[in-house]
PDB file of C-alpha atoms and ligand atoms in Angstrom:
ATOM      1  CA  MET F1214      32.888 -19.143 -73.248  1.00  0.00           C
ATOM      2  CA  LEU F1215      32.055 -16.415 -75.491  1.00  0.00           C
ATOM      3  CA  GLN F1216      32.047 -13.039 -73.863  1.00  0.00           C
ATOM      4  CA  LEU F1217      30.133 -10.342 -75.654  1.00  0.00           C
ATOM      5  CA  GLY F1218      29.907  -6.478 -75.076  1.00  0.00           C
ATOM      6  CA  TYR F1219      31.637  -4.466 -72.551  1.00  0.00           C
ATOM      7  CA  CYS F1220      29.958  -5.415 -69.168  1.00  0.00           C
ATOM      8  CA  LEU F1221      29.729  -8.807 -68.412  1.00  0.00           C
ATOM      9  CA  SER F1222      26.585  -9.763 -66.070  1.00  0.00           C
ATOM     10  CA  GLY F1223      28.873 -12.011 -63.478  1.00  0.00           C
ATOM     11  CA  GLU F1224      25.349 -13.973 -63.214  1.00  0.00           C
ATOM     12  CA  ALA F1225      27.511 -17.053 -63.158  1.00  0.00           C
ATOM     13  CA  ASN F1226      24.579 -18.804 -60.899  1.00  0.00           C
ATOM     14  CA  SER F1227      22.232 -18.180 -64.177  1.00  0.00           C
ATOM     15  CA  GLY F1228      24.658 -19.145 -66.671  1.00  0.00           C
ATOM     16  CA  ARG F1229      24.004 -15.753 -68.309  1.00  0.00           C
ATOM     17  CA  ASN F1230      27.633 -14.022 -69.057  1.00  0.00           C
ATOM     18  CA  ASP F1231      27.199 -12.146 -72.266  1.00  0.00           C
ATOM     19  CA  VAL F1232      24.333  -9.949 -71.191  1.00  0.00           C
ATOM     20  CA  VAL F1233      25.235  -6.300 -72.036  1.00  0.00           C
ATOM     21  CA  LEU F1234      24.096  -3.958 -69.257  1.00  0.00           C
ATOM     22  CA  LYS F1235      24.717  -0.540 -67.571  1.00  0.00           C
ATOM     23  CA  TRP F1236      25.135  -1.843 -63.935  1.00  0.00           C
ATOM     24  CA  ASP F1237      26.569  -0.251 -60.817  1.00  0.00           C
ATOM     25  CA  GLY F1238      27.233  -3.234 -58.786  1.00  0.00           C
ATOM     26  CA  HIS F1239      28.605  -1.852 -55.686  1.00  0.00           C
ATOM     27  CA  THR F1240      26.574   0.643 -53.460  1.00  0.00           C
ATOM     28  CA  HIS F1241      26.206   2.409 -50.225  1.00  0.00           C
ATOM     29  CA  SER F1242      23.431   4.139 -48.317  1.00  0.00           C
ATOM     30  CA  LYS F1243      22.293   6.005 -45.589  1.00  0.00           C
ATOM     31  CA  PHE F1244      22.553   2.473 -43.409  1.00  0.00           C
ATOM     32  CA  CYS F1245      25.726   2.995 -43.796  1.00  0.00           C
ATOM     33  CA  TYR F1246      27.722   5.550 -40.952  1.00  0.00           C
ATOM     34  CA  HIS F1247      30.662   6.481 -42.741  1.00  0.00           C
ATOM     35  CA  GLY F1248      28.493   7.475 -45.621  1.00  0.00           C
ATOM     36  CA  ASN F1249      25.942   9.880 -45.949  1.00  0.00           C
ATOM     37  CA  PRO F1250      22.077  10.227 -44.988  1.00  0.00           C
ATOM     38  CA  ALA F1251      20.684  10.729 -48.237  1.00  0.00           C
ATOM     39  CA  GLU F1252      17.615   8.979 -49.175  1.00  0.00           C
ATOM     40  CA  GLN F1253      17.751   6.336 -51.616  1.00  0.00           C
ATOM     41  CA  GLN F1254      15.799   8.093 -54.325  1.00  0.00           C
ATOM     42  CA  GLU F1255      18.898  10.612 -54.680  1.00  0.00           C
ATOM     43  CA  TYR F1256      21.196   7.398 -55.650  1.00  0.00           C
ATOM     44  CA  LEU F1257      18.649   5.879 -57.887  1.00  0.00           C
ATOM     45  CA  ASP F1258      17.622   9.149 -59.795  1.00  0.00           C
ATOM     46  CA  ARG F1259      21.115   9.972 -60.257  1.00  0.00           C
ATOM     47  CA  ALA F1260      21.596   6.526 -61.673  1.00  0.00           C
ATOM     48  CA  ILE F1261      18.799   6.630 -64.007  1.00  0.00           C
ATOM     49  CA  GLU F1262      20.220  10.001 -65.346  1.00  0.00           C
ATOM     50  CA  LEU F1263      23.504   8.444 -66.188  1.00  0.00           C
ATOM     51  CA  GLY F1264      21.536   5.558 -67.987  1.00  0.00           C
ATOM     52  CA  PHE F1265      22.285   2.948 -65.477  1.00  0.00           C
ATOM     53  CA  ALA F1266      19.760  -0.185 -66.062  1.00  0.00           C
ATOM     54  CA  ARG F1267      20.663  -2.148 -62.763  1.00  0.00           C
ATOM     55  CA  TYR F1268      21.506  -0.852 -59.275  1.00  0.00           C
ATOM     56  CA  SER F1269      22.779  -3.054 -56.481  1.00  0.00           C
ATOM     57  CA  VAL F1270      22.502  -1.871 -53.030  1.00  0.00           C
ATOM     58  CA  THR F1271      25.175  -3.730 -51.241  1.00  0.00           C
ATOM     59  CA  GLU F1272      25.341  -2.295 -47.916  1.00  0.00           C
ATOM     60  CA  HIS F1273      27.919  -3.034 -44.840  1.00  0.00           C
ATOM     61  CA  PRO F1274      26.293  -5.741 -42.569  1.00  0.00           C
ATOM     62  CA  PRO F1275      26.507  -5.401 -38.852  1.00  0.00           C
ATOM     63  CA  LEU F1276      29.868  -6.752 -37.440  1.00  0.00           C
ATOM     64  CA  PRO F1277      30.530  -8.665 -34.201  1.00  0.00           C
ATOM     65  CA  ASP F1278      30.430  -6.543 -30.966  1.00  0.00           C
ATOM     66  CA  ARG F1279      33.898  -5.242 -30.219  1.00  0.00           C
ATOM     67  CA  LEU F1280      35.290  -6.576 -33.559  1.00  0.00           C
ATOM     68  CA  VAL F1281      37.818  -3.540 -33.445  1.00  0.00           C
ATOM     69  CA  ASP F1282      39.029  -1.930 -30.418  1.00  0.00           C
ATOM     70  CA  ASP F1283      37.876   1.650 -31.250  1.00  0.00           C
ATOM     71  CA  PRO F1284      34.211   1.798 -30.152  1.00  0.00           C
ATOM     72  CA  GLN F1285      34.008   5.427 -32.520  1.00  0.00           C
ATOM     73  CA  LEU F1286      35.191   3.699 -35.259  1.00  0.00           C
ATOM     74  CA  MET F1287      32.830   0.472 -34.572  1.00  0.00           C
ATOM     75  CA  ARG F1288      29.662   2.689 -34.621  1.00  0.00           C
ATOM     76  CA  GLU F1289      31.227   3.897 -38.165  1.00  0.00           C
ATOM     77  CA  LEU F1290      31.989   0.856 -39.466  1.00  0.00           C
ATOM     78  CA  ALA F1291      28.721  -0.872 -40.122  1.00  0.00           C
ATOM     79  CA  MET F1292      25.209  -0.686 -38.973  1.00  0.00           C
ATOM     80  CA  PRO F1293      24.021  -2.222 -35.464  1.00  0.00           C
ATOM     81  CA  GLU F1294      21.923  -5.224 -35.876  1.00  0.00           C
ATOM     82  CA  ARG F1295      18.735  -3.803 -35.044  1.00  0.00           C
ATOM     83  CA  GLU F1296      18.708  -1.952 -38.369  1.00  0.00           C
ATOM     84  CA  LEU F1297      19.051  -4.870 -40.558  1.00  0.00           C
ATOM     85  CA  PRO F1298      15.254  -5.743 -40.806  1.00  0.00           C
ATOM     86  CA  ASP F1299      14.807  -1.860 -41.509  1.00  0.00           C
ATOM     87  CA  TYR F1300      17.533  -2.089 -44.237  1.00  0.00           C
ATOM     88  CA  PHE F1301      15.521  -4.878 -46.151  1.00  0.00           C
ATOM     89  CA  ALA F1302      12.299  -3.042 -45.595  1.00  0.00           C
ATOM     90  CA  TYR F1303      13.547   0.246 -46.894  1.00  0.00           C
ATOM     91  CA  MET F1304      15.083  -1.208 -49.536  1.00  0.00           C
ATOM     92  CA  GLU F1305      12.048  -3.619 -50.873  1.00  0.00           C
ATOM     93  CA  GLU F1306      10.203  -0.597 -50.599  1.00  0.00           C
ATOM     94  CA  VAL F1307      12.458   1.371 -52.983  1.00  0.00           C
ATOM     95  CA  LYS F1308      12.434  -1.609 -55.637  1.00  0.00           C
ATOM     96  CA  THR F1309       9.009  -1.678 -56.091  1.00  0.00           C
ATOM     97  CA  ARG F1310       8.916   2.269 -56.419  1.00  0.00           C
ATOM     98  CA  TYR F1311      11.272   1.879 -59.248  1.00  0.00           C
ATOM     99  CA  GLU F1312      10.275  -0.790 -61.061  1.00  0.00           C
ATOM    100  CA  GLY F1313       9.995  -0.127 -64.752  1.00  0.00           C
ATOM    101  CA  LYS F1314      12.383   2.631 -64.470  1.00  0.00           C
ATOM    102  CA  LEU F1315      15.434   0.846 -62.855  1.00  0.00           C
ATOM    103  CA  GLU F1316      16.139  -2.399 -61.575  1.00  0.00           C
ATOM    104  CA  VAL F1317      17.320  -2.136 -58.041  1.00  0.00           C
ATOM    105  CA  ALA F1318      19.030  -5.369 -56.402  1.00  0.00           C
ATOM    106  CA  ILE F1319      19.270  -5.674 -52.587  1.00  0.00           C
ATOM    107  CA  GLY F1320      22.569  -6.871 -51.190  1.00  0.00           C
ATOM    108  CA  LEU F1321      25.099  -6.492 -48.641  1.00  0.00           C
ATOM    109  CA  GLU F1322      28.894  -6.123 -48.738  1.00  0.00           C
ATOM    110  CA  MET F1323      29.770  -8.991 -47.044  1.00  0.00           C
ATOM    111  CA  ASP F1324      32.887  -9.260 -44.587  1.00  0.00           C
ATOM    112  CA  TYR F1325      35.034 -11.972 -45.027  1.00  0.00           C
ATOM    113  CA  LEU F1326      35.769 -12.282 -40.978  1.00  0.00           C
ATOM    114  CA  CYS F1327      38.940 -14.889 -40.285  1.00  0.00           C
ATOM    115  CA  LYS F1328      37.998 -17.093 -37.156  1.00  0.00           C
ATOM    116  CA  ASN F1329      34.773 -15.529 -37.132  1.00  0.00           C
ATOM    117  CA  GLU F1330      33.166 -16.977 -40.399  1.00  0.00           C
ATOM    118  CA  SER F1331      30.153 -18.158 -38.342  1.00  0.00           C
ATOM    119  CA  PHE F1332      29.003 -14.513 -37.552  1.00  0.00           C
ATOM    120  CA  SER F1333      28.710 -13.908 -41.585  1.00  0.00           C
ATOM    121  CA  ASP F1334      27.285 -17.508 -41.933  1.00  0.00           C
ATOM    122  CA  ARG F1335      24.373 -16.371 -39.565  1.00  0.00           C
ATOM    123  CA  ILE F1336      23.634 -13.480 -41.142  1.00  0.00           C
ATOM    124  CA  VAL F1337      23.693 -14.996 -44.579  1.00  0.00           C
ATOM    125  CA  ASP F1338      21.274 -17.849 -43.588  1.00  0.00           C
ATOM    126  CA  LYS F1339      18.913 -15.341 -41.855  1.00  0.00           C
ATOM    127  CA  TRP F1340      18.708 -13.037 -44.937  1.00  0.00           C
ATOM    128  CA  ALA F1341      19.803 -15.091 -48.244  1.00  0.00           C
ATOM    129  CA  GLN F1342      16.149 -15.537 -49.207  1.00  0.00           C
ATOM    130  CA  ARG F1343      16.046 -11.598 -49.434  1.00  0.00           C
ATOM    131  CA  MET F1344      19.362 -10.817 -51.052  1.00  0.00           C
ATOM    132  CA  GLU F1345      20.151 -10.979 -54.739  1.00  0.00           C
ATOM    133  CA  ASP F1346      23.710  -9.577 -54.513  1.00  0.00           C
ATOM    134  CA  ALA F1347      26.808 -10.550 -52.337  1.00  0.00           C
ATOM    135  CA  VAL F1348      29.735  -8.311 -52.738  1.00  0.00           C
ATOM    136  CA  VAL F1349      32.349 -10.491 -50.768  1.00  0.00           C
ATOM    137  CA  SER F1350      35.425  -8.040 -49.240  1.00  0.00           C
ATOM    138  CA  VAL F1351      38.310  -8.399 -46.991  1.00  0.00           C
ATOM    139  CA  HIS F1352      38.521  -5.135 -44.836  1.00  0.00           C
ATOM    140  CA  TYR F1353      40.094  -6.540 -41.910  1.00  0.00           C
ATOM    141  CA  LEU F1354      43.646  -8.498 -40.868  1.00  0.00           C
ATOM    142  CA  PRO F1355      44.964  -9.532 -37.617  1.00  0.00           C
ATOM    143  CA  SER F1356      47.542  -7.307 -35.699  1.00  0.00           C
ATOM    144  CA  ARG F1357      49.220  -7.577 -32.462  1.00  0.00           C
ATOM    145  CA  GLY F1358      48.010 -10.174 -29.935  1.00  0.00           C
ATOM    146  CA  GLY F1359      45.339 -11.078 -32.490  1.00  0.00           C
ATOM    147  CA  ALA F1360      43.473  -7.801 -32.692  1.00  0.00           C
ATOM    148  CA  ILE F1361      41.578  -6.785 -35.852  1.00  0.00           C
ATOM    149  CA  ARG F1362      42.515  -4.052 -37.472  1.00  0.00           C
ATOM    150  CA  CYS F1363      41.217  -2.148 -40.393  1.00  0.00           C
ATOM    151  CA  ILE F1364      43.297  -2.277 -43.900  1.00  0.00           C
ATOM    152  CA  ASP F1365      41.438   0.569 -45.348  1.00  0.00           C
ATOM    153  CA  TYR F1366      40.890   3.251 -42.452  1.00  0.00           C
ATOM    154  CA  THR F1367      43.843   5.683 -42.838  1.00  0.00           C
ATOM    155  CA  ALA F1368      47.262   5.489 -43.665  1.00  0.00           C
ATOM    156  CA  ASP F1369      48.646   5.956 -40.598  1.00  0.00           C
ATOM    157  CA  ASP F1370      46.620   3.706 -38.862  1.00  0.00           C
ATOM    158  CA  PHE F1371      47.839   0.616 -41.455  1.00  0.00           C
ATOM    159  CA  LYS F1372      51.247   1.106 -40.763  1.00  0.00           C
ATOM    160  CA  ASP F1373      50.518   1.453 -37.039  1.00  0.00           C
ATOM    161  CA  ALA F1374      48.657  -1.793 -37.083  1.00  0.00           C
ATOM    162  CA  PHE F1375      50.595  -3.672 -39.805  1.00  0.00           C
ATOM    163  CA  LEU F1376      54.234  -2.928 -40.790  1.00  0.00           C
ATOM    164  CA  GLY F1377      55.753  -3.619 -37.708  1.00  0.00           C
ATOM    165  CA  TYR F1378      53.643  -6.495 -36.768  1.00  0.00           C
ATOM    166  CA  TYR F1379      54.046  -8.425 -39.804  1.00  0.00           C
ATOM    167  CA  GLY F1380      57.902  -6.906 -40.802  1.00  0.00           C
ATOM    168  CA  SER F1381      57.630  -5.684 -44.228  1.00  0.00           C
ATOM    169  CA  ILE F1382      54.812  -4.664 -46.434  1.00  0.00           C
ATOM    170  CA  ASP F1383      54.872  -7.722 -48.545  1.00  0.00           C
ATOM    171  CA  LYS F1384      54.469  -9.976 -45.760  1.00  0.00           C
ATOM    172  CA  VAL F1385      51.316  -7.944 -45.106  1.00  0.00           C
ATOM    173  CA  VAL F1386      50.316  -8.092 -48.770  1.00  0.00           C
ATOM    174  CA  ASP F1387      50.811 -12.047 -48.894  1.00  0.00           C
ATOM    175  CA  GLU F1388      48.329 -12.225 -45.643  1.00  0.00           C
ATOM    176  CA  TYR F1389      46.044  -9.948 -47.299  1.00  0.00           C
ATOM    177  CA  PHE F1390      45.895 -12.386 -50.237  1.00  0.00           C
ATOM    178  CA  ASN F1391      45.813 -15.348 -47.950  1.00  0.00           C
ATOM    179  CA  HIS F1392      42.563 -13.955 -46.629  1.00  0.00           C
ATOM    180  CA  VAL F1393      41.136 -13.237 -50.161  1.00  0.00           C
ATOM    181  CA  GLU F1394      41.874 -16.764 -51.081  1.00  0.00           C
ATOM    182  CA  MET F1395      39.780 -18.032 -47.574  1.00  0.00           C
ATOM    183  CA  GLU F1396      37.303 -15.489 -48.326  1.00  0.00           C
ATOM    184  CA  ILE F1397      36.670 -17.207 -51.863  1.00  0.00           C
ATOM    185  CA  GLU F1398      36.337 -20.614 -50.488  1.00  0.00           C
ATOM    186  CA  TRP F1399      33.908 -18.924 -47.690  1.00  0.00           C
ATOM    187  CA  ALA F1400      31.773 -17.427 -50.483  1.00  0.00           C
ATOM    188  CA  THR F1401      31.623 -20.367 -52.608  1.00  0.00           C
ATOM    189  CA  PRO F1402      28.493 -21.963 -51.197  1.00  0.00           C
ATOM    190  CA  LEU F1403      26.754 -18.511 -51.003  1.00  0.00           C
ATOM    191  CA  PRO F1404      23.254 -19.034 -53.259  1.00  0.00           C
ATOM    192  CA  MET F1405      23.045 -15.917 -54.654  1.00  0.00           C
ATOM    193  CA  ARG F1406      25.127 -13.718 -57.173  1.00  0.00           C
ATOM    194  CA  LYS F1407      28.348 -12.923 -55.992  1.00  0.00           C
ATOM    195  CA  ARG F1408      31.301 -10.752 -56.560  1.00  0.00           C
ATOM    196  CA  ILE F1409      35.059 -10.119 -54.754  1.00  0.00           C
ATOM    197  CA  GLY F1410      35.147  -6.839 -53.633  1.00  0.00           C
ATOM    198  CA  HIS F1411      37.766  -4.369 -54.328  1.00  0.00           C
ATOM    199  CA  VAL F1412      40.244  -7.425 -54.908  1.00  0.00           C
ATOM    200  CA  ASN F1413      43.483  -5.317 -54.516  1.00  0.00           C
ATOM    201  CA  LEU F1414      42.041  -2.781 -51.631  1.00  0.00           C
ATOM    202  CA  ILE F1415      45.513  -3.553 -49.825  1.00  0.00           C
ATOM    203  CA  ARG F1416      46.778  -0.986 -52.443  1.00  0.00           C
ATOM    204  CA  LYS F1417      44.704   2.048 -50.919  1.00  0.00           C
ATOM    205  CA  PHE F1418      47.476   3.619 -49.238  1.00  0.00           C
ATOM    206  CA  HIS F1419      50.324   2.575 -51.400  1.00  0.00           C
ATOM    207  CA  LYS F1420      51.694   6.117 -52.278  1.00  0.00           C
ATOM    208  CA  GLU F1421      52.449   6.463 -48.040  1.00  0.00           C
ATOM    209  CA  LEU F1422      53.514   3.188 -47.769  1.00  0.00           C
ATOM    210  CA  PRO F1423      56.947   1.393 -48.653  1.00  0.00           C
ATOM    211  CA  GLU F1424      56.809   0.107 -52.296  1.00  0.00           C
ATOM    212  CA  MET F1425      54.982  -2.890 -52.699  1.00  0.00           C
ATOM    213  CA  ASP F1426      56.430  -5.887 -54.769  1.00  0.00           C
ATOM    214  CA  GLN F1427      54.183  -6.090 -58.411  1.00  0.00           C
ATOM    215  CA  ASP F1428      55.399  -9.248 -59.132  1.00  0.00           C
ATOM    216  CA  LEU F1429      53.912 -10.590 -55.747  1.00  0.00           C
ATOM    217  CA  ILE F1430      50.856  -8.769 -56.404  1.00  0.00           C
ATOM    218  CA  ARG F1431      50.709 -10.408 -59.768  1.00  0.00           C
ATOM    219  CA  ARG F1432      51.273 -13.881 -58.995  1.00  0.00           C
ATOM    220  CA  ARG F1433      49.003 -13.774 -55.968  1.00  0.00           C
ATOM    221  CA  LEU F1434      46.092 -12.228 -58.494  1.00  0.00           C
ATOM    222  CA  GLN F1435      46.755 -14.811 -60.751  1.00  0.00           C
ATOM    223  CA  GLY F1436      46.551 -17.287 -58.405  1.00  0.00           C
ATOM    224  CA  LEU F1437      43.061 -15.952 -57.644  1.00  0.00           C
ATOM    225  CA  LEU F1438      41.792 -16.915 -61.315  1.00  0.00           C
ATOM    226  CA  PRO F1439      41.027 -20.438 -61.659  1.00  0.00           C
ATOM    227  CA  LYS F1440      39.182 -20.168 -57.811  1.00  0.00           C
ATOM    228  CA  LEU F1441      37.101 -17.339 -58.955  1.00  0.00           C
ATOM    229  CA  LYS F1442      36.414 -19.147 -62.060  1.00  0.00           C
ATOM    230  CA  ALA F1443      35.685 -22.820 -60.180  1.00  0.00           C
ATOM    231  CA  ALA F1444      33.109 -21.156 -57.637  1.00  0.00           C
ATOM    232  CA  GLY F1445      31.436 -18.973 -60.227  1.00  0.00           C
ATOM    233  CA  ILE F1446      32.470 -15.983 -58.597  1.00  0.00           C
ATOM    234  CA  GLY F1447      32.898 -12.610 -60.132  1.00  0.00           C
ATOM    235  CA  VAL F1448      34.885  -9.648 -59.629  1.00  0.00           C
ATOM    236  CA  ASP F1449      33.615  -6.480 -58.426  1.00  0.00           C
ATOM    237  CA  VAL F1450      35.541  -3.869 -61.079  1.00  0.00           C
ATOM    238  CA  ASN F1451      35.833  -0.958 -57.977  1.00  0.00           C
ATOM    239  CA  VAL F1452      36.798   2.112 -59.017  1.00  0.00           C
ATOM    240  CA  ALA F1453      36.994   3.754 -55.823  1.00  0.00           C
ATOM    241  CA  GLY F1454      40.654   3.931 -55.450  1.00  0.00           C
ATOM    242  CA  LEU F1455      40.890   6.156 -58.603  1.00  0.00           C
ATOM    243  CA  ARG F1456      39.232   9.071 -56.133  1.00  0.00           C
ATOM    244  CA  VAL F1457      41.726   8.175 -53.411  1.00  0.00           C
ATOM    245  CA  ALA F1458      44.628  10.222 -53.393  1.00  0.00           C
ATOM    246  CA  THR F1459      46.990   7.883 -51.606  1.00  0.00           C
ATOM    247  CA  CYS F1460      45.983   5.248 -54.418  1.00  0.00           C
ATOM    248  CA  GLU F1461      44.883   6.887 -57.884  1.00  0.00           C
ATOM    249  CA  GLU F1462      44.413   3.145 -59.110  1.00  0.00           C
ATOM    250  CA  SER F1463      41.404   1.092 -59.998  1.00  0.00           C
ATOM    251  CA  TYR F1464      41.118  -1.451 -57.307  1.00  0.00           C
ATOM    252  CA  VAL F1465      41.288  -4.207 -59.823  1.00  0.00           C
ATOM    253  CA  PRO F1466      44.451  -3.832 -62.489  1.00  0.00           C
ATOM    254  CA  GLU F1467      43.636  -3.895 -66.243  1.00  0.00           C
ATOM    255  CA  TRP F1468      45.596  -6.908 -66.672  1.00  0.00           C
ATOM    256  CA  PHE F1469      43.409  -8.741 -64.361  1.00  0.00           C
ATOM    257  CA  MET F1470      40.514  -7.524 -66.028  1.00  0.00           C
ATOM    258  CA  LYS F1471      41.430  -8.850 -69.266  1.00  0.00           C
ATOM    259  CA  ALA F1472      42.540 -12.100 -67.880  1.00  0.00           C
ATOM    260  CA  CYS F1473      38.815 -12.593 -66.057  1.00  0.00           C
ATOM    261  CA  LEU F1474      37.110 -11.647 -69.649  1.00  0.00           C
ATOM    262  CA  GLU F1475      39.247 -14.429 -71.081  1.00  0.00           C
ATOM    263  CA  GLN F1476      38.389 -16.755 -68.437  1.00  0.00           C
ATOM    264  CA  GLY F1477      34.684 -16.147 -68.705  1.00  0.00           C
ATOM    265  CA  ILE F1478      34.840 -14.728 -65.311  1.00  0.00           C
ATOM    266  CA  GLY F1479      32.020 -11.977 -64.248  1.00  0.00           C
ATOM    267  CA  LEU F1480      32.982  -8.198 -64.522  1.00  0.00           C
ATOM    268  CA  VAL F1481      30.790  -5.883 -62.549  1.00  0.00           C
ATOM    269  CA  TYR F1482      31.721  -2.143 -62.430  1.00  0.00           C
ATOM    270  CA  GLY F1483      31.274  -1.011 -58.857  1.00  0.00           C
ATOM    271  CA  SER F1484      31.504   2.950 -58.087  1.00  0.00           C
ATOM    272  CA  ASP F1485      31.415   2.030 -54.368  1.00  0.00           C
ATOM    273  CA  SER F1486      29.439   5.181 -53.540  1.00  0.00           C
ATOM    274  CA  HIS F1487      28.804   6.566 -50.479  1.00  0.00           C
ATOM    275  CA  LYS F1488      27.136   9.483 -51.185  1.00  0.00           C
ATOM    276  CA  PRO F1489      24.644  10.012 -54.492  1.00  0.00           C
ATOM    277  CA  GLU F1490      27.199  12.257 -56.505  1.00  0.00           C
ATOM    278  CA  GLN F1491      29.644   9.265 -56.676  1.00  0.00           C
ATOM    279  CA  VAL F1492      26.995   7.051 -58.275  1.00  0.00           C
ATOM    280  CA  GLY F1493      28.773   6.082 -61.949  1.00  0.00           C
ATOM    281  CA  PHE F1494      31.952   7.712 -60.826  1.00  0.00           C
ATOM    282  CA  SER F1495      34.677   6.741 -63.572  1.00  0.00           C
ATOM    283  CA  TYR F1496      32.292   4.448 -65.291  1.00  0.00           C
ATOM    284  CA  ASP F1497      33.630   5.371 -68.841  1.00  0.00           C
ATOM    285  CA  TRP F1498      37.272   3.889 -67.190  1.00  0.00           C
ATOM    286  CA  PHE F1499      35.692   0.548 -66.630  1.00  0.00           C
ATOM    287  CA  ALA F1500      33.719   0.363 -69.814  1.00  0.00           C
ATOM    288  CA  GLU F1501      36.559   1.807 -72.345  1.00  0.00           C
ATOM    289  CA  ARG F1502      38.789  -1.068 -70.654  1.00  0.00           C
ATOM    290  CA  ALA F1503      36.030  -3.874 -70.432  1.00  0.00           C
ATOM    291  CA  ARG F1504      35.339  -3.137 -74.157  1.00  0.00           C
ATOM    292  CA  SER F1505      38.664  -3.023 -75.533  1.00  0.00           C
TER     293      SER F1505
HETATM  294 ZN1  LIG M2347      31.990   1.517 -46.631  1.00  0.00          ZN
HETATM  295 ZN1  LIG M2348      34.138  -2.324 -49.432  1.00  0.00          ZN
END
């Protein structure tokens, strides 16, 4: 398949994979409690100012009760279930208000929840008709006694949760990619446009962790390519890692972007904005690499 331009639409479902479009495909809103209470207008006006044509809102959906053991953290991770209808109603109103100025796509950043897939299934079953985008992400891995812990909370929490339990950083990395593979399988039948979220999120705290085996990461990432291609799932070229001091990398390596382009896997830039000033963050980083 011929790939044109610098921003592939990733619209595998529509067969349109050669659209050049300035698109921020992964963003959050006031419905995120580790984010910012700013109204949507502040995000969207900035996107228009920066010349974006499409803007996907992909909020964290509710999580199963007591998924993680810390009640304070639970409150910050995701909105309570009763707010999900308000989220869709609010975004639908905003979408209408911005028609003709900016295409606002409404979606969710679905979590892959190992052994709890039915929870996410239920959300998708209920809301799929009103979702244009699904970013599908692994944020959680099992730890001691089956307890679920975040991989992206803090470096100290990561060490405490995983290093001792798995025995080595490479075993954590391996298990992370096992979950990404299960996630692709889970996401395959989703009816809306879909992308794998920040595929290398396991690198978030790499500067504070024992060194990761880059060959292992490369092998595991390479192994995802045929699965993504077969499933028609795109890649969220999530640049948030560039603004994290313990990471300073995009969550999608350049060589992986290139491999995706060669194989016709859609790439969509994602700022992962949690506040208005992050909209469009490091878009040039993405555009330069996707063009070349
Ligand atoms: Zn978030
Ligand atoms: Zn995420």
